[in-house]
Amino acid sequence: DFDWNINSPLEIKNLVAPFFFNALSEIIENADKYEFFTSYINDKNLNDQLSIKFKPKVANNELLYQGEISIDQQSKYILSYSIGLEQSISKSPRVINMLVLKGQIKQKEILVLFQTDNGNYRPWYANKRTAIRVWNNKKLDLTFSFSSDLLVNQVVNELIETHSSNSVYTKKTLYPLGNNYQSPFWEKQKTVQLTSEEEKIINQLK
């Protein structure tokens, strides 16, 4: 298999719905197929937290979800959740027939972190990962891995100027734009800095 990492867009409006609520509804409806584990976290620097972990029961033969939800005990707000397809050697995802190819979702998971900032309860970080395997009866056998990260820097409550659809950049990568920017945005925003090893790899590609 070849693993190709392809960036895919992640919109903030899709961080909670539909995947999270659809998966959560399915878990609640099939609660008898899951094991649930609760624990409490007491930290003098944080509010008390309730952690709920869930995973399919060992005796279950279906490929279901696994994950964890953390809740602030004082505000009852969700602090974070991670949910994804169960990773199991003995269980395989459903095979989808696509004319001359067959497909299979090998990975589907999302992590979202929330925070309250100046009275605004909002997601501030999200990571989405998906992997799809496609193959045929000949030599083709590929696994496409999609990964997206979203970092929310600021919440703007007032109306902002909108842009025409023709001026919005819709590509999935920024590389084709090169140095076409108006200000050093990476110095003004809370960007995720590269590690020394990551910088070394980037420099080797220049």
mmCIF file with all atom_site columns, C-alpha atoms in Angstrom:
data_model
loop_
_atom_site.group_PDB
_atom_site.id
_atom_site.type_symbol
_atom_site.label_atom_id
_atom_site.label_alt_id
_atom_site.label_comp_id
_atom_site.label_asym_id
_atom_site.label_entity_id
_atom_site.label_seq_id
_atom_site.pdbx_PDB_ins_code
_atom_site.Cartn_x
_atom_site.Cartn_y
_atom_site.Cartn_z
_atom_site.occupancy
_atom_site.B_iso_or_equiv
_atom_site.pdbx_formal_charge
_atom_site.auth_seq_id
_atom_site.auth_comp_id
_atom_site.auth_asym_id
_atom_site.auth_atom_id
_atom_site.pdbx_PDB_model_num
ATOM 1   C CA . ASP A 1 1   ? 0.000   0.000  0.000   1.00 0.00 ? 1   ASP A CA 1
ATOM 2   C CA . PHE A 1 2   ? 1.021   3.611  -0.621  1.00 0.00 ? 2   PHE A CA 1
ATOM 3   C CA . ASP A 1 3   ? 0.012   6.238  1.913   1.00 0.00 ? 3   ASP A CA 1
ATOM 4   C CA . TRP A 1 4   ? -0.696  9.629  0.346   1.00 0.00 ? 4   TRP A CA 1
ATOM 5   C CA . ASN A 1 5   ? -1.326  12.512 2.756   1.00 0.00 ? 5   ASN A CA 1
ATOM 6   C CA . ILE A 1 6   ? -3.749  14.968 1.172   1.00 0.00 ? 6   ILE A CA 1
ATOM 7   C CA . ASN A 1 7   ? -4.960  18.135 2.922   1.00 0.00 ? 7   ASN A CA 1
ATOM 8   C CA . SER A 1 8   ? -8.728  18.493 2.981   1.00 0.00 ? 8   SER A CA 1
ATOM 9   C CA . PRO A 1 9   ? -10.696 21.573 4.094   1.00 0.00 ? 9   PRO A CA 1
ATOM 10  C CA . LEU A 1 10  ? -12.179 21.670 7.593   1.00 0.00 ? 10  LEU A CA 1
ATOM 11  C CA . GLU A 1 11  ? -14.949 24.190 8.185   1.00 0.00 ? 11  GLU A CA 1
ATOM 12  C CA . ILE A 1 12  ? -15.693 25.390 11.721  1.00 0.00 ? 12  ILE A CA 1
ATOM 13  C CA . LYS A 1 13  ? -19.459 25.009 11.220  1.00 0.00 ? 13  LYS A CA 1
ATOM 14  C CA . ASN A 1 14  ? -18.936 21.260 10.756  1.00 0.00 ? 14  ASN A CA 1
ATOM 15  C CA . LEU A 1 15  ? -16.878 20.720 13.925  1.00 0.00 ? 15  LEU A CA 1
ATOM 16  C CA . VAL A 1 16  ? -19.829 19.583 16.025  1.00 0.00 ? 16  VAL A CA 1
ATOM 17  C CA . ALA A 1 17  ? -22.360 18.478 13.437  1.00 0.00 ? 17  ALA A CA 1
ATOM 18  C CA . PRO A 1 18  ? -23.127 16.335 11.651  1.00 0.00 ? 18  PRO A CA 1
ATOM 19  C CA . PHE A 1 19  ? -20.515 13.634 12.379  1.00 0.00 ? 19  PHE A CA 1
ATOM 20  C CA . PHE A 1 20  ? -20.330 14.090 16.160  1.00 0.00 ? 20  PHE A CA 1
ATOM 21  C CA . PHE A 1 21  ? -24.079 14.194 16.804  1.00 0.00 ? 21  PHE A CA 1
ATOM 22  C CA . ASN A 1 22  ? -24.790 11.401 14.314  1.00 0.00 ? 22  ASN A CA 1
ATOM 23  C CA . ALA A 1 23  ? -22.193 9.162  15.944  1.00 0.00 ? 23  ALA A CA 1
ATOM 24  C CA . LEU A 1 24  ? -23.365 10.125 19.441  1.00 0.00 ? 24  LEU A CA 1
ATOM 25  C CA . SER A 1 25  ? -26.986 9.332  18.532  1.00 0.00 ? 25  SER A CA 1
ATOM 26  C CA . GLU A 1 26  ? -25.919 5.959  17.184  1.00 0.00 ? 26  GLU A CA 1
ATOM 27  C CA . ILE A 1 27  ? -23.985 5.192  20.378  1.00 0.00 ? 27  ILE A CA 1
ATOM 28  C CA . ILE A 1 28  ? -26.976 6.101  22.578  1.00 0.00 ? 28  ILE A CA 1
ATOM 29  C CA . GLU A 1 29  ? -29.350 4.000  20.473  1.00 0.00 ? 29  GLU A CA 1
ATOM 30  C CA . ASN A 1 30  ? -26.996 1.011  20.703  1.00 0.00 ? 30  ASN A CA 1
ATOM 31  C CA . ALA A 1 31  ? -25.805 1.561  24.279  1.00 0.00 ? 31  ALA A CA 1
ATOM 32  C CA . ASP A 1 32  ? -26.088 -2.161 25.027  1.00 0.00 ? 32  ASP A CA 1
ATOM 33  C CA . LYS A 1 33  ? -23.230 -2.784 22.573  1.00 0.00 ? 33  LYS A CA 1
ATOM 34  C CA . TYR A 1 34  ? -20.839 -0.426 24.384  1.00 0.00 ? 34  TYR A CA 1
ATOM 35  C CA . GLU A 1 35  ? -18.836 -0.237 27.570  1.00 0.00 ? 35  GLU A CA 1
ATOM 36  C CA . PHE A 1 36  ? -18.728 3.138  29.344  1.00 0.00 ? 36  PHE A CA 1
ATOM 37  C CA . PHE A 1 37  ? -16.085 4.300  31.811  1.00 0.00 ? 37  PHE A CA 1
ATOM 38  C CA . THR A 1 38  ? -16.386 7.477  33.889  1.00 0.00 ? 38  THR A CA 1
ATOM 39  C CA . SER A 1 39  ? -13.707 9.197  35.928  1.00 0.00 ? 39  SER A CA 1
ATOM 40  C CA . TYR A 1 40  ? -13.328 12.540 37.696  1.00 0.00 ? 40  TYR A CA 1
ATOM 41  C CA . ILE A 1 41  ? -10.334 14.832 37.379  1.00 0.00 ? 41  ILE A CA 1
ATOM 42  C CA . ASN A 1 42  ? -9.609  17.220 40.233  1.00 0.00 ? 42  ASN A CA 1
ATOM 43  C CA . ASP A 1 43  ? -7.019  19.901 39.524  1.00 0.00 ? 43  ASP A CA 1
ATOM 44  C CA . LYS A 1 44  ? -6.472  22.956 41.738  1.00 0.00 ? 44  LYS A CA 1
ATOM 45  C CA . ASN A 1 45  ? -5.778  25.045 38.613  1.00 0.00 ? 45  ASN A CA 1
ATOM 46  C CA . LEU A 1 46  ? -8.885  23.871 36.738  1.00 0.00 ? 46  LEU A CA 1
ATOM 47  C CA . ASN A 1 47  ? -12.535 23.182 37.405  1.00 0.00 ? 47  ASN A CA 1
ATOM 48  C CA . ASP A 1 48  ? -13.455 19.597 38.194  1.00 0.00 ? 48  ASP A CA 1
ATOM 49  C CA . GLN A 1 49  ? -13.865 17.549 35.039  1.00 0.00 ? 49  GLN A CA 1
ATOM 50  C CA . LEU A 1 50  ? -15.898 14.487 34.174  1.00 0.00 ? 50  LEU A CA 1
ATOM 51  C CA . SER A 1 51  ? -14.381 12.116 31.632  1.00 0.00 ? 51  SER A CA 1
ATOM 52  C CA . ILE A 1 52  ? -16.590 9.617  29.800  1.00 0.00 ? 52  ILE A CA 1
ATOM 53  C CA . LYS A 1 53  ? -14.808 6.982  27.737  1.00 0.00 ? 53  LYS A CA 1
ATOM 54  C CA . PHE A 1 54  ? -16.621 4.479  25.556  1.00 0.00 ? 54  PHE A CA 1
ATOM 55  C CA . LYS A 1 55  ? -15.709 1.529  23.388  1.00 0.00 ? 55  LYS A CA 1
ATOM 56  C CA . PRO A 1 56  ? -17.527 -1.455 21.868  1.00 0.00 ? 56  PRO A CA 1
ATOM 57  C CA . LYS A 1 57  ? -17.942 -4.550 24.012  1.00 0.00 ? 57  LYS A CA 1
ATOM 58  C CA . VAL A 1 58  ? -15.477 -7.334 23.271  1.00 0.00 ? 58  VAL A CA 1
ATOM 59  C CA . ALA A 1 59  ? -18.251 -9.778 22.359  1.00 0.00 ? 59  ALA A CA 1
ATOM 60  C CA . ASN A 1 60  ? -19.640 -7.407 19.730  1.00 0.00 ? 60  ASN A CA 1
ATOM 61  C CA . ASN A 1 61  ? -18.697 -8.288 16.144  1.00 0.00 ? 61  ASN A CA 1
ATOM 62  C CA . GLU A 1 62  ? -19.701 -4.980 14.525  1.00 0.00 ? 62  GLU A CA 1
ATOM 63  C CA . LEU A 1 63  ? -17.258 -2.198 13.768  1.00 0.00 ? 63  LEU A CA 1
ATOM 64  C CA . LEU A 1 64  ? -18.460 0.685  15.975  1.00 0.00 ? 64  LEU A CA 1
ATOM 65  C CA . TYR A 1 65  ? -17.123 3.891  17.535  1.00 0.00 ? 65  TYR A CA 1
ATOM 66  C CA . GLN A 1 66  ? -14.712 4.567  20.358  1.00 0.00 ? 66  GLN A CA 1
ATOM 67  C CA . GLY A 1 67  ? -13.705 7.804  22.022  1.00 0.00 ? 67  GLY A CA 1
ATOM 68  C CA . GLU A 1 68  ? -13.853 10.144 24.998  1.00 0.00 ? 68  GLU A CA 1
ATOM 69  C CA . ILE A 1 69  ? -15.826 13.223 26.082  1.00 0.00 ? 69  ILE A CA 1
ATOM 70  C CA . SER A 1 70  ? -14.599 15.626 28.791  1.00 0.00 ? 70  SER A CA 1
ATOM 71  C CA . ILE A 1 71  ? -17.125 17.872 30.565  1.00 0.00 ? 71  ILE A CA 1
ATOM 72  C CA . ASP A 1 72  ? -16.581 20.829 32.895  1.00 0.00 ? 72  ASP A CA 1
ATOM 73  C CA . GLN A 1 73  ? -18.485 19.968 36.069  1.00 0.00 ? 73  GLN A CA 1
ATOM 74  C CA . GLN A 1 74  ? -19.238 23.579 36.966  1.00 0.00 ? 74  GLN A CA 1
ATOM 75  C CA . SER A 1 75  ? -20.469 24.966 33.639  1.00 0.00 ? 75  SER A CA 1
ATOM 76  C CA . LYS A 1 76  ? -21.571 21.598 32.168  1.00 0.00 ? 76  LYS A CA 1
ATOM 77  C CA . TYR A 1 77  ? -19.826 22.597 28.941  1.00 0.00 ? 77  TYR A CA 1
ATOM 78  C CA . ILE A 1 78  ? -18.021 20.049 26.800  1.00 0.00 ? 78  ILE A CA 1
ATOM 79  C CA . LEU A 1 79  ? -14.274 20.724 27.048  1.00 0.00 ? 79  LEU A CA 1
ATOM 80  C CA . SER A 1 80  ? -13.179 18.232 24.420  1.00 0.00 ? 80  SER A CA 1
ATOM 81  C CA . TYR A 1 81  ? -14.261 15.197 22.535  1.00 0.00 ? 81  TYR A CA 1
ATOM 82  C CA . SER A 1 82  ? -12.535 12.626 20.401  1.00 0.00 ? 82  SER A CA 1
ATOM 83  C CA . ILE A 1 83  ? -14.508 10.062 18.472  1.00 0.00 ? 83  ILE A CA 1
ATOM 84  C CA . GLY A 1 84  ? -13.670 7.683  15.663  1.00 0.00 ? 84  GLY A CA 1
ATOM 85  C CA . LEU A 1 85  ? -14.134 4.274  14.180  1.00 0.00 ? 85  LEU A CA 1
ATOM 86  C CA . GLU A 1 86  ? -12.912 1.442  16.359  1.00 0.00 ? 86  GLU A CA 1
ATOM 87  C CA . GLN A 1 87  ? -9.412  0.247  15.482  1.00 0.00 ? 87  GLN A CA 1
ATOM 88  C CA . SER A 1 88  ? -9.653  -3.531 15.560  1.00 0.00 ? 88  SER A CA 1
ATOM 89  C CA . ILE A 1 89  ? -7.606  -6.256 13.894  1.00 0.00 ? 89  ILE A CA 1
ATOM 90  C CA . SER A 1 90  ? -10.471 -8.736 13.986  1.00 0.00 ? 90  SER A CA 1
ATOM 91  C CA . LYS A 1 91  ? -13.099 -6.378 12.497  1.00 0.00 ? 91  LYS A CA 1
ATOM 92  C CA . SER A 1 92  ? -13.037 -4.932 8.996   1.00 0.00 ? 92  SER A CA 1
ATOM 93  C CA . PRO A 1 93  ? -14.950 -1.928 7.622   1.00 0.00 ? 93  PRO A CA 1
ATOM 94  C CA . ARG A 1 94  ? -17.633 -2.572 5.027   1.00 0.00 ? 94  ARG A CA 1
ATOM 95  C CA . VAL A 1 95  ? -16.340 -2.942 1.475   1.00 0.00 ? 95  VAL A CA 1
ATOM 96  C CA . ILE A 1 96  ? -17.938 -0.583 -1.065  1.00 0.00 ? 96  ILE A CA 1
ATOM 97  C CA . ASN A 1 97  ? -18.084 -1.705 -4.707  1.00 0.00 ? 97  ASN A CA 1
ATOM 98  C CA . MET A 1 98  ? -17.391 1.148  -7.163  1.00 0.00 ? 98  MET A CA 1
ATOM 99  C CA . LEU A 1 99  ? -17.591 -0.188 -10.734 1.00 0.00 ? 99  LEU A CA 1
ATOM 100 C CA . VAL A 1 100 ? -14.015 -1.358 -11.419 1.00 0.00 ? 100 VAL A CA 1
ATOM 101 C CA . LEU A 1 101 ? -12.771 -0.546 -7.910  1.00 0.00 ? 101 LEU A CA 1
ATOM 102 C CA . LYS A 1 102 ? -13.500 -1.508 -4.329  1.00 0.00 ? 102 LYS A CA 1
ATOM 103 C CA . GLY A 1 103 ? -13.294 0.939  -1.446  1.00 0.00 ? 103 GLY A CA 1
ATOM 104 C CA . GLN A 1 104 ? -13.045 0.782  2.316   1.00 0.00 ? 104 GLN A CA 1
ATOM 105 C CA . ILE A 1 105 ? -12.968 3.481  5.026   1.00 0.00 ? 105 ILE A CA 1
ATOM 106 C CA . LYS A 1 106 ? -9.975  2.538  7.166   1.00 0.00 ? 106 LYS A CA 1
ATOM 107 C CA . GLN A 1 107 ? -9.977  5.546  9.503   1.00 0.00 ? 107 GLN A CA 1
ATOM 108 C CA . LYS A 1 108 ? -12.484 8.248  10.438  1.00 0.00 ? 108 LYS A CA 1
ATOM 109 C CA . GLU A 1 109 ? -11.914 10.284 13.568  1.00 0.00 ? 109 GLU A CA 1
ATOM 110 C CA . ILE A 1 110 ? -12.093 13.830 14.879  1.00 0.00 ? 110 ILE A CA 1
ATOM 111 C CA . LEU A 1 111 ? -10.738 15.676 17.910  1.00 0.00 ? 111 LEU A CA 1
ATOM 112 C CA . VAL A 1 112 ? -12.212 19.021 19.008  1.00 0.00 ? 112 VAL A CA 1
ATOM 113 C CA . LEU A 1 113 ? -11.114 21.200 21.944  1.00 0.00 ? 113 LEU A CA 1
ATOM 114 C CA . PHE A 1 114 ? -13.342 23.945 23.379  1.00 0.00 ? 114 PHE A CA 1
ATOM 115 C CA . GLN A 1 115 ? -12.741 26.973 25.581  1.00 0.00 ? 115 GLN A CA 1
ATOM 116 C CA . THR A 1 116 ? -14.604 29.935 27.075  1.00 0.00 ? 116 THR A CA 1
ATOM 117 C CA . ASP A 1 117 ? -13.024 33.250 26.106  1.00 0.00 ? 117 ASP A CA 1
ATOM 118 C CA . ASN A 1 118 ? -14.576 36.585 27.164  1.00 0.00 ? 118 ASN A CA 1
ATOM 119 C CA . GLY A 1 119 ? -17.957 34.933 27.568  1.00 0.00 ? 119 GLY A CA 1
ATOM 120 C CA . ASN A 1 120 ? -17.717 33.129 24.226  1.00 0.00 ? 120 ASN A CA 1
ATOM 121 C CA . TYR A 1 121 ? -17.900 29.338 24.430  1.00 0.00 ? 121 TYR A CA 1
ATOM 122 C CA . ARG A 1 122 ? -16.307 28.071 21.251  1.00 0.00 ? 122 ARG A CA 1
ATOM 123 C CA . PRO A 1 123 ? -14.111 25.423 19.665  1.00 0.00 ? 123 PRO A CA 1
ATOM 124 C CA . TRP A 1 124 ? -10.495 26.580 19.448  1.00 0.00 ? 124 TRP A CA 1
ATOM 125 C CA . TYR A 1 125 ? -8.781  23.562 17.887  1.00 0.00 ? 125 TYR A CA 1
ATOM 126 C CA . ALA A 1 126 ? -9.902  20.669 15.726  1.00 0.00 ? 126 ALA A CA 1
ATOM 127 C CA . ASN A 1 127 ? -8.195  17.794 13.967  1.00 0.00 ? 127 ASN A CA 1
ATOM 128 C CA . LYS A 1 128 ? -9.854  15.506 11.449  1.00 0.00 ? 128 LYS A CA 1
ATOM 129 C CA . ARG A 1 129 ? -8.331  12.324 10.006  1.00 0.00 ? 129 ARG A CA 1
ATOM 130 C CA . THR A 1 130 ? -9.734  10.038 7.357   1.00 0.00 ? 130 THR A CA 1
ATOM 131 C CA . ALA A 1 131 ? -8.155  7.166  5.456   1.00 0.00 ? 131 ALA A CA 1
ATOM 132 C CA . ILE A 1 132 ? -9.731  5.411  2.471   1.00 0.00 ? 132 ILE A CA 1
ATOM 133 C CA . ARG A 1 133 ? -8.352  2.320  0.772   1.00 0.00 ? 133 ARG A CA 1
ATOM 134 C CA . VAL A 1 134 ? -9.166  1.636  -2.898  1.00 0.00 ? 134 VAL A CA 1
ATOM 135 C CA . TRP A 1 135 ? -8.113  -1.466 -4.834  1.00 0.00 ? 135 TRP A CA 1
ATOM 136 C CA . ASN A 1 136 ? -9.012  -3.822 -7.657  1.00 0.00 ? 136 ASN A CA 1
ATOM 137 C CA . ASN A 1 137 ? -8.222  -7.398 -8.639  1.00 0.00 ? 137 ASN A CA 1
ATOM 138 C CA . LYS A 1 138 ? -5.102  -6.298 -10.492 1.00 0.00 ? 138 LYS A CA 1
ATOM 139 C CA . LYS A 1 139 ? -2.129  -4.369 -9.108  1.00 0.00 ? 139 LYS A CA 1
ATOM 140 C CA . LEU A 1 140 ? -3.897  -1.270 -7.827  1.00 0.00 ? 140 LEU A CA 1
ATOM 141 C CA . ASP A 1 141 ? -4.000  -0.995 -4.036  1.00 0.00 ? 141 ASP A CA 1
ATOM 142 C CA . LEU A 1 142 ? -3.803  2.522  -2.590  1.00 0.00 ? 142 LEU A CA 1
ATOM 143 C CA . THR A 1 143 ? -4.630  4.109  0.757   1.00 0.00 ? 143 THR A CA 1
ATOM 144 C CA . PHE A 1 144 ? -5.428  7.833  0.732   1.00 0.00 ? 144 PHE A CA 1
ATOM 145 C CA . SER A 1 145 ? -4.930  9.591  4.087   1.00 0.00 ? 145 SER A CA 1
ATOM 146 C CA . PHE A 1 146 ? -6.646  12.963 4.646   1.00 0.00 ? 146 PHE A CA 1
ATOM 147 C CA . SER A 1 147 ? -5.689  15.152 7.607   1.00 0.00 ? 147 SER A CA 1
ATOM 148 C CA . SER A 1 148 ? -6.911  18.644 8.540   1.00 0.00 ? 148 SER A CA 1
ATOM 149 C CA . ASP A 1 149 ? -6.115  20.957 11.450  1.00 0.00 ? 149 ASP A CA 1
ATOM 150 C CA . LEU A 1 150 ? -8.081  24.068 12.350  1.00 0.00 ? 150 LEU A CA 1
ATOM 151 C CA . LEU A 1 151 ? -6.966  26.665 14.887  1.00 0.00 ? 151 LEU A CA 1
ATOM 152 C CA . VAL A 1 152 ? -9.423  29.420 15.909  1.00 0.00 ? 152 VAL A CA 1
ATOM 153 C CA . ASN A 1 153 ? -7.465  32.580 16.669  1.00 0.00 ? 153 ASN A CA 1
ATOM 154 C CA . GLN A 1 154 ? -10.225 35.072 17.362  1.00 0.00 ? 154 GLN A CA 1
ATOM 155 C CA . VAL A 1 155 ? -13.984 35.490 17.744  1.00 0.00 ? 155 VAL A CA 1
ATOM 156 C CA . VAL A 1 156 ? -15.446 38.569 16.018  1.00 0.00 ? 156 VAL A CA 1
ATOM 157 C CA . ASN A 1 157 ? -18.930 39.517 17.206  1.00 0.00 ? 157 ASN A CA 1
ATOM 158 C CA . GLU A 1 158 ? -19.474 42.604 15.073  1.00 0.00 ? 158 GLU A CA 1
ATOM 159 C CA . LEU A 1 159 ? -20.369 42.486 11.401  1.00 0.00 ? 159 LEU A CA 1
ATOM 160 C CA . ILE A 1 160 ? -17.396 42.073 9.123   1.00 0.00 ? 160 ILE A CA 1
ATOM 161 C CA . GLU A 1 161 ? -16.953 42.952 5.484   1.00 0.00 ? 161 GLU A CA 1
ATOM 162 C CA . THR A 1 162 ? -17.863 40.075 3.216   1.00 0.00 ? 162 THR A CA 1
ATOM 163 C CA . HIS A 1 163 ? -15.997 39.078 0.088   1.00 0.00 ? 163 HIS A CA 1
ATOM 164 C CA . SER A 1 164 ? -17.353 38.205 -3.304  1.00 0.00 ? 164 SER A CA 1
ATOM 165 C CA . SER A 1 165 ? -17.258 34.550 -4.275  1.00 0.00 ? 165 SER A CA 1
ATOM 166 C CA . ASN A 1 166 ? -14.795 35.390 -7.059  1.00 0.00 ? 166 ASN A CA 1
ATOM 167 C CA . SER A 1 167 ? -12.209 36.756 -4.593  1.00 0.00 ? 167 SER A CA 1
ATOM 168 C CA . VAL A 1 168 ? -12.278 33.830 -2.148  1.00 0.00 ? 168 VAL A CA 1
ATOM 169 C CA . TYR A 1 169 ? -9.420  31.357 -2.451  1.00 0.00 ? 169 TYR A CA 1
ATOM 170 C CA . THR A 1 170 ? -10.987 27.896 -2.771  1.00 0.00 ? 170 THR A CA 1
ATOM 171 C CA . LYS A 1 171 ? -7.972  25.681 -3.415  1.00 0.00 ? 171 LYS A CA 1
ATOM 172 C CA . LYS A 1 172 ? -7.042  23.004 -0.888  1.00 0.00 ? 172 LYS A CA 1
ATOM 173 C CA . THR A 1 173 ? -3.455  24.152 -0.495  1.00 0.00 ? 173 THR A CA 1
ATOM 174 C CA . LEU A 1 174 ? -1.680  27.510 -0.183  1.00 0.00 ? 174 LEU A CA 1
ATOM 175 C CA . TYR A 1 175 ? 1.481   26.462 -2.051  1.00 0.00 ? 175 TYR A CA 1
ATOM 176 C CA . PRO A 1 176 ? 0.379   27.728 -5.509  1.00 0.00 ? 176 PRO A CA 1
ATOM 177 C CA . LEU A 1 177 ? 0.072   31.243 -4.046  1.00 0.00 ? 177 LEU A CA 1
ATOM 178 C CA . GLY A 1 178 ? 3.790   31.374 -3.264  1.00 0.00 ? 178 GLY A CA 1
ATOM 179 C CA . ASN A 1 179 ? 4.707   34.728 -1.708  1.00 0.00 ? 179 ASN A CA 1
ATOM 180 C CA . ASN A 1 180 ? 1.456   36.432 -2.669  1.00 0.00 ? 180 ASN A CA 1
ATOM 181 C CA . TYR A 1 181 ? 0.503   37.884 0.735   1.00 0.00 ? 181 TYR A CA 1
ATOM 182 C CA . GLN A 1 182 ? 0.000   41.418 2.060   1.00 0.00 ? 182 GLN A CA 1
ATOM 183 C CA . SER A 1 183 ? 1.361   41.121 5.599   1.00 0.00 ? 183 SER A CA 1
ATOM 184 C CA . PRO A 1 184 ? 3.464   38.669 7.692   1.00 0.00 ? 184 PRO A CA 1
ATOM 185 C CA . PHE A 1 185 ? 0.363   36.995 9.146   1.00 0.00 ? 185 PHE A CA 1
ATOM 186 C CA . TRP A 1 186 ? 2.405   34.279 10.856  1.00 0.00 ? 186 TRP A CA 1
ATOM 187 C CA . GLU A 1 187 ? 3.896   36.882 13.214  1.00 0.00 ? 187 GLU A CA 1
ATOM 188 C CA . LYS A 1 188 ? 0.540   38.378 14.233  1.00 0.00 ? 188 LYS A CA 1
ATOM 189 C CA . GLN A 1 189 ? -1.582  35.270 14.711  1.00 0.00 ? 189 GLN A CA 1
ATOM 190 C CA . LYS A 1 190 ? -1.319  32.382 17.159  1.00 0.00 ? 190 LYS A CA 1
ATOM 191 C CA . THR A 1 191 ? 0.135   30.010 14.610  1.00 0.00 ? 191 THR A CA 1
ATOM 192 C CA . VAL A 1 192 ? 1.531   26.586 15.367  1.00 0.00 ? 192 VAL A CA 1
ATOM 193 C CA . GLN A 1 193 ? 5.292   26.902 15.053  1.00 0.00 ? 193 GLN A CA 1
ATOM 194 C CA . LEU A 1 194 ? 7.294   24.265 13.202  1.00 0.00 ? 194 LEU A CA 1
ATOM 195 C CA . THR A 1 195 ? 9.701   22.076 15.139  1.00 0.00 ? 195 THR A CA 1
ATOM 196 C CA . SER A 1 196 ? 13.380  22.117 14.181  1.00 0.00 ? 196 SER A CA 1
ATOM 197 C CA . GLU A 1 197 ? 12.949  18.731 12.505  1.00 0.00 ? 197 GLU A CA 1
ATOM 198 C CA . GLU A 1 198 ? 9.974   19.998 10.478  1.00 0.00 ? 198 GLU A CA 1
ATOM 199 C CA . GLU A 1 199 ? 11.922  23.100 9.425   1.00 0.00 ? 199 GLU A CA 1
ATOM 200 C CA . LYS A 1 200 ? 14.782  20.856 8.300   1.00 0.00 ? 200 LYS A CA 1
ATOM 201 C CA . ILE A 1 201 ? 12.411  18.849 6.088   1.00 0.00 ? 201 ILE A CA 1
ATOM 202 C CA . ILE A 1 202 ? 10.899  22.014 4.570   1.00 0.00 ? 202 ILE A CA 1
ATOM 203 C CA . ASN A 1 203 ? 14.345  23.435 3.794   1.00 0.00 ? 203 ASN A CA 1
ATOM 204 C CA . GLN A 1 204 ? 15.315  20.229 2.034   1.00 0.00 ? 204 GLN A CA 1
ATOM 205 C CA . LEU A 1 205 ? 12.333  20.630 -0.294  1.00 0.00 ? 205 LEU A CA 1
ATOM 206 C CA . LYS A 1 206 ? 13.307  24.136 -1.450  1.00 0.00 ? 206 LYS A CA 1
#
